[in-house]
Amino acid sequence: MGKKNKKEKKGQGKAKTDQKAEKKAEKRSKKELAERGEEDIEKLIAEFQEKDKAKVQVIEEKGPPPSPRCNLSMVPHTEREELLLFGGEYFTGNKMYVYNDLFLYQIRKNEWTKVSIPNAPPPRSAHQAVCVAHQGGQMWVFGGEFSSHSQNQFYHYKDLWLLHLRDKQWEQVKSPGGPSARSGHRMAALKKQLFVFGGFHDNARDFKYFNDVYSFDLETYTWSALSPSGTGPVPRSGCVLLPVQETARIIVYGGYSKEKVKRDVDKGTMHTDMFALVQEKKREDTAESTTKWKWQPVKQSGARPTPRSGMSGTVVAPGNKALLFGGVFDQEDDDEDLEGNFFNEFWSLDLNKGKWFPVDLKNKKVDKKKRRKIKKTDEEGGMEIDGNGDLEEVEDDEENDEEMEIAQEGVEGLDLSDGSSQVQKTNDDIFKVTVAPSAAGPEMATSSSDVATAFAAEEKFWPSARMNTSVAFKDGNFFMYGGVFEEGDKQVTLADFYSLDTNKMDTWTVIIGEDKKLQEWQDPGSSDEEGEGAKASRKRHLEDDGDDDDDEDSDESMEITFDDAPSRIDGESTSDYFARSQDYWIKKAKEIYEEEGETISDRRLLRFAKEVCEEACDR
């Protein structure tokens, strides 16, 4: 008994030591931030909440749609033809903006209303929201994260909020036993319960990914930590969580996680597995009323998506199918540089069979009874292509509907950079976009191949590639808003908005087109218009100052030397030398940024460290 107590005390002592170390690190971090003139993040959130207390009435204003953002939530109203958009983030290159504004989109009227309600949740992104049909409609919001403008500080939430849709009233629901603070998790509503799975927590010193499952009872307002039997998903964030109401199960697909390989080096993993969370059958000889759950692996079939993260999906009813869009695959170059390959592929998933289908839009089909085939051209009449690629004479036919084709090949996006798109205004200021043939249009075609090329282009408008877009399904329509993609070191945040009729699947309707004027970007650390600013300053640290003795503007306090660098073995390549001594170069690279009063992500720090090493070796 004594040995057991000693072990327990030893474990408690280690925990206390870790807590003390963490508090000291937080105190040191706050001191550094204060020296830079940046407020503590918890103080920023407290100031926001105090300011919000001054609001006493609900204000509804019709106006423009939300600003560019990603990692927001978009959910359908349970009783009205409306979508609710909440929160999100927008990074300009120099500043991170996090929101807590609430927008209503009225589908039939194509109108936006910004709704300001007292006692709203603090700003957040990468949270989760769902709507349920209780008490006139409810929207539940859990977790997420808040970042300072500089991204030096991150705060993860573990709070649960309820928006009463009928009364337009926010309420923070405080119930013990819920999930820990996190973002990047997923939440779904099933049988009067909310289910939360996965996510991650990052405090700038360490990170952790989760694979725990919690349920929240919508009638008793209580949390329960589930312990499903069987082998389930490993920890991850950013997965796809799809509730299947008819069979009372939840599908988990994909996601992303990372682990430490060694100091300052992390390895990311994109998951492509699929699991189902299902109820265990109750034994007839037991009086136990508690529902138990189990994990079941799902065997996938069909033409599956390639590995990616940041893919977004939603369940489409009826039929127990899901539609999913986008994502990114990070290609690692030279073991540290990451090049993002973004997708605009559209996928259909059979939730009962686990079967994948890439989705493409098919060219128009026309009634063969109302036209006759011709061999090549008809100078007097219009021409169109039938399903076999043959030219046919076409009569006016208002019933010629386009149909969706579940293709066996991947979806390939269309490049609109040549400006060949045509915008046609329809009812309620909603736009439908088609692509005008740039070479030979149908009216200019002189051969079947010309016409085929023209019409194929005309039918191929497709939203651009992106990750972390927001999708929702309402009254037979699939909606998609915003997201983000990268162009080199530039991160582009979107504010475009599309819908697709899932009954017809004929064309993407562009509610808000992509506007490049809204895509603000400033080089990180650069505020002067003339050029590279901080980049040039950092480069000066790497240059030999032997020829600059006459430079009166040189700042000796900024010079960082490499006299204490690890010795290099004769004949050793720069890459091998860096791999062996990268801890030293990462430290030096960080010192350079700190001298400039700037911060840098781990990924860019590693890249810059290699540049520092190469410059030093070339001297």
PDB file of C-alpha atoms in Angstrom, residues 15 26 33 62 176 188 218 244 266-267 277 289 352 374 410 421 548:
ATOM      1  CA  ALA A  15       2.166  17.235 -12.587  1.00  0.00           C
ATOM      2  CA  GLU A  26       3.114  31.973 -19.782  1.00  0.00           C
ATOM      3  CA  LEU A  33       4.321  40.552 -25.538  1.00  0.00           C
ATOM      4  CA  LYS A  62     -30.055  44.434 -44.494  1.00  0.00           C
ATOM      5  CA  PRO A 176     -19.661  20.245 -16.612  1.00  0.00           C
ATOM      6  CA  ALA A 188     -23.131  16.686 -35.596  1.00  0.00           C
ATOM      7  CA  LEU A 218     -30.507  18.382 -25.882  1.00  0.00           C
ATOM      8  CA  VAL A 244     -26.866   9.319 -41.005  1.00  0.00           C
ATOM      9  CA  ASP A 266       7.003  17.973 -36.943  1.00  0.00           C
ATOM     10  CA  LYS A 267       5.602  15.416 -39.356  1.00  0.00           C
ATOM     11  CA  LEU A 277     -19.877   5.272 -34.876  1.00  0.00           C
ATOM     12  CA  SER A 289     -30.734   1.811 -20.193  1.00  0.00           C
ATOM     13  CA  ASN A 352     -24.619   3.199 -46.705  1.00  0.00           C
ATOM     14  CA  ILE A 374     -26.964  15.741 -89.786  1.00  0.00           C
ATOM     15  CA  GLY A 410     -11.515  12.931 -61.615  1.00  0.00           C
ATOM     16  CA  SER A 421     -16.432  33.996 -68.651  1.00  0.00           C
ATOM     17  CA  ASP A 548      30.607  48.045 -45.634  1.00  0.00           C
TER      18      ASP A 548
END
